[in-house]
Amino acid sequence: MKTSSPGKILLGLVIVFGFSANGNAQLLKKLGKRAERAAERTIERRVEKETSEKTDQILDSILEPGSGGNKSPKSPQPGSGDPNTQGGQSGGSSNPGSANTPGPKTIQVYSKFDYVPGDKQMFFDDFGNDFIGDFPSRWNTNAGGEIVTLGDSPQKWLELKSGFNIYYIPDVPQLPEEYTVEFDLAAVGLDRQTSSQAKVAITLSDDDKFKPGANNAYAEIPFCQYAAIGVTVQNNINGKREIRSTVKADLRNTVLENPHVSIAVNKQRFRLWVNEVKYIDVPRLVAPGAVIHTVKFLANGFKDGKEKVFISNLKVAEGGVDLRRKLIAEGKISTNGILFDSGSANIQPQSMGIIRQISQVLMQERGMNLKIVGHTDSDGSDESNMKLSKARATAVKDALVSVYGIDAGRLASEGKGESEPVGDNNTPDGKAQNRRVEFIRQ
């Protein structure tokens, strides 16, 4: 189908809003060029007076898709559910305000990624202990939902039902002043007609039930395919909205490639990344002194039975502060924020924020040498876990050398497998704590 001209779109809107097509055509024929333009401006003003929801519905149905939606979405390729990785595979990413190119991202792309996850695990769920078809045992909702798999992958996902005020709430404990939230998203059934209202919202709220809360911070990830909608952020402080803004961004390809979303809260400051790109950085979004009880997810605007959106690998951790000062002051840090591909030592690129900070310490402290130690949970044999932990520690060392130019002679690496657990290997949270990398000053 050819893209409609502005004149044809305007005439189409005239018909939609009740004008007589034949009468209007005769009128325009009689008018001169100047009068015709004036008539078109009148039509535009008439359209602008309609509510935003009504206008959006009309545009969704008659507008030809934008340039970013000229190919069919790919089927999702979610993470494989490996017990020794905490995140799914990351796919394409974007640059704000421009169409993005799908495909796997490299460590070099993420080498300037400045997100640092919290270092004290509070909650982790990849639905590994839940059965397919059940609602996850550690979540709550006021609607319904079930655990599913996508394609041939064993990775489990929770489908988020689309609708107003349908919340999905994990059993996250009360949140401290500084913490991070990470999760993976996947979608199926998207095409060039996917609505501008198709979004996944994340709310940090002082309400522990199914309301937005008097104090909240809120962000929306768009899934629209015919236009670049942008990322929206807003808040409420004591029941009053103080901030709502939309940052220009084109995520049309990104949301087709199972994006990894990262959020860092440092007191009032709120930052949000999709893959390696930071879209939101608001210094005073979270209400000062507010007690945040819950993280809530809401999907809206997806076509029932056709378009579906899923979430997995939710991780909430206390901290997310500057690891550089801690390493210099204490001589040792431990983090479970460095992630690896399933069953391998390939570093997931979104982990580069931590490795970048380690490199900055080594560049500043020229006399510092480090030992890098890898740890796993207890899944698998002792021998395989020892081998895997050694390979992963070596991979971190190699990234410091090859990406950031650190002298290899200043670094040593070793693996300890499952031999030194810090959490309960019988629970998802405990396993996530045990999958970690240590940096120890020598």
C-alpha positions as MATLAB code, in Angstrom:
seq = 'MKTSSPGKILLGLVIVFGFSANGNAQLLKKLGKRAERAAERTIERRVEKETSEKTDQILDSILEPGSGGNKSPKSPQPGSGDPNTQGGQSGGSSNPGSANTPGPKTIQVYSKFDYVPGDKQMFFDDFGNDFIGDFPSRWNTNAGGEIVTLGDSPQKWLELKSGFNIYYIPDVPQLPEEYTVEFDLAAVGLDRQTSSQAKVAITLSDDDKFKPGANNAYAEIPFCQYAAIGVTVQNNINGKREIRSTVKADLRNTVLENPHVSIAVNKQRFRLWVNEVKYIDVPRLVAPGAVIHTVKFLANGFKDGKEKVFISNLKVAEGGVDLRRKLIAEGKISTNGILFDSGSANIQPQSMGIIRQISQVLMQERGMNLKIVGHTDSDGSDESNMKLSKARATAVKDALVSVYGIDAGRLASEGKGESEPVGDNNTPDGKAQNRRVEFIRQ';
ca = [
       0.000    0.000    0.000;
       1.309    3.445   -0.919;
       1.773    6.105    1.705;
      -1.137    8.524    1.730;
      -0.474   12.162    0.906;
      -1.274   14.819    3.552;
      -4.247   15.961    1.465;
      -5.711   12.463    1.296;
      -5.210   11.934    5.016;
      -7.005   15.204    5.769;
      -9.906   14.274    3.495;
     -10.057   10.870    5.194;
     -10.302   12.572    8.571;
     -13.062   14.767    7.224;
     -15.084   11.665    6.415;
     -14.361   10.158    9.833;
     -15.586   13.228   11.675;
     -18.889   13.378    9.816;
     -18.303   15.662    6.853;
     -19.987   14.823    3.572;
     -17.256   13.671    1.158;
     -19.126   14.686   -2.018;
     -20.233   18.043   -0.670;
     -16.765   18.824    0.622;
     -15.146   17.926   -2.730;
     -17.547   20.251   -4.592;
     -16.804   23.059   -2.164;
     -13.049   22.694   -2.549;
     -13.383   22.601   -6.334;
     -15.064   25.988   -6.302;
     -12.551   27.559   -3.996;
      -9.224   28.952   -5.120;
      -5.833   27.733   -3.917;
      -5.771   30.094   -0.959;
      -9.247   29.142    0.169;
      -8.374   25.455   -0.201;
      -5.422   25.851    2.118;
      -7.594   27.705    4.595;
     -10.114   24.874    4.484;
      -7.378   22.341    5.170;
      -6.207   24.373    8.152;
      -9.765   24.438    9.440;
      -9.904   20.656    9.153;
      -6.614   20.385   11.052;
      -7.948   22.559   13.864;
     -11.093   20.420   13.977;
      -8.978   17.285   14.352;
      -6.818   18.862   17.061;
      -9.906   19.578   19.144;
     -10.727   15.883   19.424;
      -9.408   14.059   22.437;
      -5.952   12.521   22.150;
      -7.375    9.021   22.592;
      -9.887    9.438   19.753;
      -7.293   10.904   17.424;
      -4.863    8.120   18.213;
      -7.451    5.462   17.361;
      -8.153    7.094   14.002;
      -4.496    7.505   13.119;
      -3.758    3.908   14.109;
      -6.368    2.716   11.605;
      -5.613    4.933    8.583;
      -1.973    5.993    8.709;
       0.616    4.036    6.755;
       3.387    2.739    9.057;
       6.547    4.800    9.491;
       9.959    3.983    8.115;
      10.965    1.993   11.169;
       8.198   -0.542   10.696;
       8.820   -1.662    7.149;
       9.728   -5.220    8.029;
       7.976   -7.977    9.886;
       9.064   -8.490   13.493;
      11.257  -11.456   14.224;
      10.170  -14.189   16.574;
      11.631  -13.622   20.040;
      14.881  -15.371   20.897;
      14.772  -15.389   24.692;
      17.577  -16.433   26.985;
      18.041  -20.133   27.441;
      17.308  -20.240   31.149;
      20.806  -21.384   32.124;
      21.002  -21.637   35.921;
      24.315  -19.783   35.930;
      23.099  -16.660   34.205;
      20.771  -14.017   35.621;
      19.634  -12.315   32.425;
      18.286  -13.283   29.013;
      20.077  -12.607   25.799;
      20.257   -8.991   24.810;
      19.418   -8.115   21.263;
      19.309   -4.924   19.265;
      19.428   -1.518   20.875;
      18.845    2.002   19.776;
      20.149    5.496   19.733;
      17.719    8.115   20.978;
      15.744    9.697   18.199;
      16.853    7.448   15.368;
      15.874    4.136   13.851;
      17.984    1.363   15.260;
      19.614   -1.664   13.728;
      18.756   -5.081   15.154;
      21.372   -7.691   15.892;
      23.651   -8.777   18.712;
      25.592   -6.059   20.495;
      29.272   -6.434   21.288;
      31.265   -5.670   24.394;
      32.792   -2.709   22.526;
      29.328   -1.190   22.039;
      28.726   -1.448   25.779;
      32.210   -0.303   26.777;
      30.867    3.113   27.870;
      27.740    1.689   29.535;
      27.599    3.323   32.984;
      24.914    1.254   34.720;
      26.131   -0.524   37.872;
      23.736   -3.036   39.501;
      23.271   -3.269   43.237;
      25.640   -5.616   45.060;
      23.213   -7.002   47.691;
      20.590   -9.280   46.178;
      17.031   -8.623   47.412;
      14.906  -10.487   44.863;
      15.493  -12.602   41.789;
      13.005  -14.629   39.771;
      13.442  -16.438   36.470;
      10.405  -18.672   37.289;
      12.746  -21.651   37.480;
      10.754  -23.195   40.363;
       7.329  -22.603   38.767;
       5.401  -24.912   36.450;
       4.373  -23.994   32.919;
       0.725  -22.886   32.933;
       0.783  -21.730   36.584;
       0.835  -18.195   37.896;
       4.267  -17.597   39.500;
       4.352  -18.337   43.215;
       6.253  -15.164   44.142;
       4.029  -12.671   42.318;
       0.566  -11.169   42.801;
      -1.985   -9.740   40.347;
      -5.549   -8.452   40.181;
      -6.169  -10.171   36.832;
      -4.490  -13.432   35.801;
      -1.560  -14.868   33.944;
       0.601  -17.925   33.473;
       4.158  -19.056   32.930;
       4.992  -19.918   29.307;
       7.949  -20.759   27.107;
       8.607  -19.220   23.707;
       9.747  -21.298   20.764;
      12.227  -24.063   21.528;
      13.887  -22.283   24.446;
      13.328  -23.611   27.997;
      13.456  -20.048   29.370;
      10.255  -19.278   31.277;
       8.315  -16.044   30.883;
       5.296  -14.474   32.571;
       2.743  -13.090   30.132;
       1.515   -9.621   31.138;
      -2.177   -9.317   30.294;
      -2.990   -6.014   28.632;
      -5.551   -3.674   30.193;
      -6.101   -0.604   32.338;
      -5.150   -0.996   36.010;
      -4.021   -4.624   35.651;
      -0.963   -4.913   37.859;
       1.699   -7.589   38.240;
       3.523   -7.257   41.545;
       6.529   -9.375   42.582;
       7.109  -10.117   46.272;
       9.924   -7.587   46.545;
      10.624   -6.444   50.123;
      10.474   -2.797   51.138;
      13.076   -0.948   49.103;
      15.975    1.077   50.535;
      17.075    4.525   49.384;
      19.473    3.107   46.798;
      18.692    0.068   44.673;
      18.542   -1.280   41.130;
      15.889   -3.143   39.126;
      16.585   -5.233   36.011;
      14.409   -7.420   33.806;
      14.026   -8.814   30.295;
      11.059   -8.218   27.996;
       9.834  -10.194   24.976;
       6.935   -9.645   22.596;
       5.173  -11.624   19.886;
       2.561  -10.635   17.306;
       3.803   -7.086   16.762;
       3.479   -5.655   13.265;
       3.313   -2.319   11.490;
      -0.134   -1.641   12.935;
       0.863   -2.076   16.597;
      -0.701    0.872   18.400;
       1.041    3.886   19.857;
      -0.723    2.921   23.097;
       1.111   -0.441   23.303;
       3.412    0.056   26.280;
       4.833   -1.666   29.341;
       4.880    0.524   32.443;
       7.058    0.132   35.526;
       5.920    1.821   38.739;
       7.840    2.205   41.997;
       5.082    2.820   44.524;
       4.333    3.377   48.204;
       1.091    1.398   47.727;
       1.455   -2.351   48.253;
      -1.798   -3.283   46.489;
      -3.290   -2.427   43.087;
      -3.202    1.367   42.984;
      -0.548    3.738   41.651;
       0.115    5.136   45.133;
       0.319    8.676   46.464;
       4.091    8.614   45.964;
       5.383    6.889   42.868;
       7.875    7.012   40.025;
       6.660    5.682   36.701;
       8.202    4.903   33.305;
       6.755    3.558   30.032;
       8.541    1.465   27.386;
       6.790    1.841   23.977;
       6.126   -1.107   21.631;
       4.484    0.857   18.793;
       5.775   -0.191   15.356;
       4.569    2.516   12.940;
       6.125    5.528   14.680;
       8.823    6.433   17.193;
       6.846    7.124   20.377;
       9.595    7.813   22.932;
      10.098    6.837   26.576;
       7.767    8.494   29.098;
       8.557    9.208   32.737;
       6.337   10.731   35.420;
       5.867   10.884   39.175;
       3.432   11.665   41.955;
       4.476   13.285   45.215;
       1.837   13.280   47.943;
      -0.831   12.560   45.333;
       0.199   15.384   43.005;
       1.904   14.882   39.665;
       4.976   17.072   39.370;
       6.786   15.588   36.370;
       5.605   14.001   33.136;
       7.778   14.071   30.052;
       8.527   11.964   27.005;
      12.107   11.585   25.816;
      12.528   11.255   22.056;
      13.558    7.700   21.201;
      13.043    5.091   18.512;
      12.675    1.645   20.093;
      10.781   -0.057   17.269;
      13.513   -2.557   16.454;
      14.801   -2.797   20.006;
      11.550   -4.161   21.444;
      11.563   -6.939   18.837;
      14.901   -8.246   20.129;
      14.110   -8.991   23.806;
      15.463   -5.806   25.411;
      17.118   -5.745   28.821;
      15.815   -2.885   30.988;
      17.901   -1.476   33.851;
      16.754    1.044   36.470;
      18.887    2.697   39.145;
      17.389    4.649   42.053;
      19.735    6.700   44.205;
      17.503    8.450   46.738;
      15.474   10.857   44.536;
      17.443   10.245   41.354;
      15.902    7.880   38.760;
      17.776    6.521   35.745;
      16.588    4.059   33.105;
      18.509    2.221   30.381;
      17.238    0.003   27.576;
      20.156   -2.209   26.588;
      23.210    0.056   26.576;
      21.377    3.364   26.050;
      20.395    5.611   28.957;
      17.109    7.357   28.179;
      16.033    8.762   31.541;
      18.102   10.567   34.185;
      15.906   12.708   36.425;
      17.603   13.994   39.599;
      14.419   14.488   41.661;
      11.775   12.053   40.445;
      11.267    9.898   43.550;
       9.434   11.582   46.433;
      11.889   12.544   49.198;
      11.480   10.341   52.252;
       8.872    8.117   50.581;
       8.845    4.447   51.552;
       8.684    2.429   48.334;
       6.920   -0.860   49.033;
       6.482   -2.348   45.579;
       7.646   -2.627   41.992;
       4.623   -2.939   39.698;
       4.317   -3.847   36.029;
       1.427   -2.949   33.745;
       0.865   -3.653   30.041;
      -1.602   -1.648   27.999;
      -2.629   -1.130   24.384;
      -1.762   -4.599   23.033;
      -4.352   -6.223   20.733;
      -6.106   -9.007   22.605;
      -5.237  -12.464   21.298;
      -2.735  -11.162   18.747;
      -0.033   -9.121   20.464;
       1.539  -10.451   23.644;
       4.275   -9.200   25.948;
       6.307  -11.144   28.509;
       8.721  -10.533   31.380;
      11.473  -12.654   32.923;
      14.709  -12.523   34.922;
      13.589   -9.840   37.361;
      16.418   -8.823   39.654;
      16.243   -6.268   42.475;
      19.360   -5.436   44.465;
      20.333   -2.956   47.130;
      23.176   -0.644   46.237;
      24.080    0.381   42.717;
      26.498    2.926   44.137;
      30.035    3.707   43.075;
      32.067    0.487   43.380;
      35.312    2.353   42.736;
      35.459    3.964   46.179;
      34.595    0.676   47.859;
      37.375   -1.187   46.065;
      39.936    1.496   46.925;
      38.824    1.757   50.570;
      38.248   -1.927   51.361;
      40.461   -3.660   48.819;
      37.739   -6.133   47.857;
      34.327   -6.143   46.198;
      31.939   -8.930   45.216;
      29.243   -8.532   42.569;
      26.629  -10.717   40.912;
      26.035   -8.047   38.273;
      28.476   -9.500   35.740;
      26.372  -11.820   33.582;
      27.379  -14.502   31.109;
      25.728  -16.321   28.217;
      24.167  -19.680   28.886;
      26.729  -22.343   29.752;
      29.690  -20.280   28.574;
      32.161  -17.606   29.594;
      30.861  -15.043   27.074;
      30.177  -11.845   28.999;
      26.742  -10.360   28.394;
      27.477   -6.835   27.164;
      25.158   -5.093   29.644;
      27.592   -6.174   32.388;
      30.251   -3.756   31.155;
      29.280   -0.969   33.569;
      30.950   -2.843   36.424;
      34.032   -3.836   34.432;
      34.368   -0.232   33.288;
      34.476    0.975   36.903;
      37.140   -1.608   37.758;
      39.240   -0.352   34.852;
      38.924    3.224   36.105;
      40.264    2.202   39.515;
      43.228    0.441   37.917;
      43.969    3.452   35.725;
      43.964    5.724   38.765;
      45.727    3.386   41.188;
      48.770    2.480   39.114;
      50.278    0.370   41.899;
      47.168   -1.808   42.373;
      47.059   -5.410   41.194;
      43.855   -7.474   41.284;
      42.862  -11.099   41.548;
      39.583  -11.930   39.821;
      37.676  -14.879   41.296;
      34.656  -16.566   39.688;
      31.924  -18.423   41.623;
      28.886  -20.475   40.540;
      25.840  -21.988   42.212;
      25.597  -25.739   42.860;
      23.724  -26.751   39.701;
      25.842  -29.126   37.648;
      28.861  -31.156   38.679;
      31.695  -29.870   40.844;
      34.099  -30.329   37.958;
      32.008  -28.451   35.396;
      31.315  -25.602   37.819;
      35.011  -25.253   38.649;
      35.890  -25.142   34.961;
      33.130  -22.638   34.207;
      34.064  -20.325   37.087;
      37.717  -20.267   35.971;
      36.740  -19.497   32.380;
      34.454  -16.656   33.464;
      37.099  -15.075   35.686;
      39.517  -15.247   32.768;
      36.924  -13.643   30.477;
      36.620  -10.658   32.843;
      40.407  -10.339   32.926;
      40.547  -10.443   29.130;
      37.886   -7.719   28.866;
      39.911   -5.428   31.132;
      42.974   -6.017   28.952;
      41.433   -5.921   25.473;
      38.715   -3.290   25.927;
      40.266   -0.934   28.483;
      43.991   -1.504   27.923;
      44.886   -2.721   31.419;
      48.285   -4.441   31.665;
      47.663   -8.193   31.885;
      50.579   -8.503   34.341;
      48.529   -6.634   36.959;
      45.705   -9.183   36.849;
      45.316  -12.770   38.019;
      42.255  -14.987   37.712;
      40.965  -18.145   39.340;
      37.728  -20.073   39.789;
      36.213  -21.571   42.912;
      33.136  -23.165   41.383;
      30.424  -23.842   43.961;
      32.809  -24.267   46.900;
      32.130  -20.945   48.684;
      28.375  -20.233   48.648;
      27.023  -17.075   50.244;
      23.337  -17.951   49.726;
      20.997  -20.941   49.826;
      21.404  -22.996   46.651;
      17.866  -24.338   47.105;
      16.255  -20.962   46.287;
      16.432  -18.724   43.201;
      17.602  -15.772   45.324;
      20.344  -17.826   46.934;
      21.560  -19.194   43.619;
      21.666  -15.680   42.196;
      23.803  -14.523   45.149;
      26.218  -17.399   44.631;
      26.772  -16.599   40.939;
      29.265  -13.808   41.446;
      32.668  -12.363   40.604;
      35.095  -11.044   43.233;
      37.858   -8.473   42.779;
      40.560   -8.703   45.438;
      43.487   -6.313   45.816;
      46.879   -8.061   45.770;
];
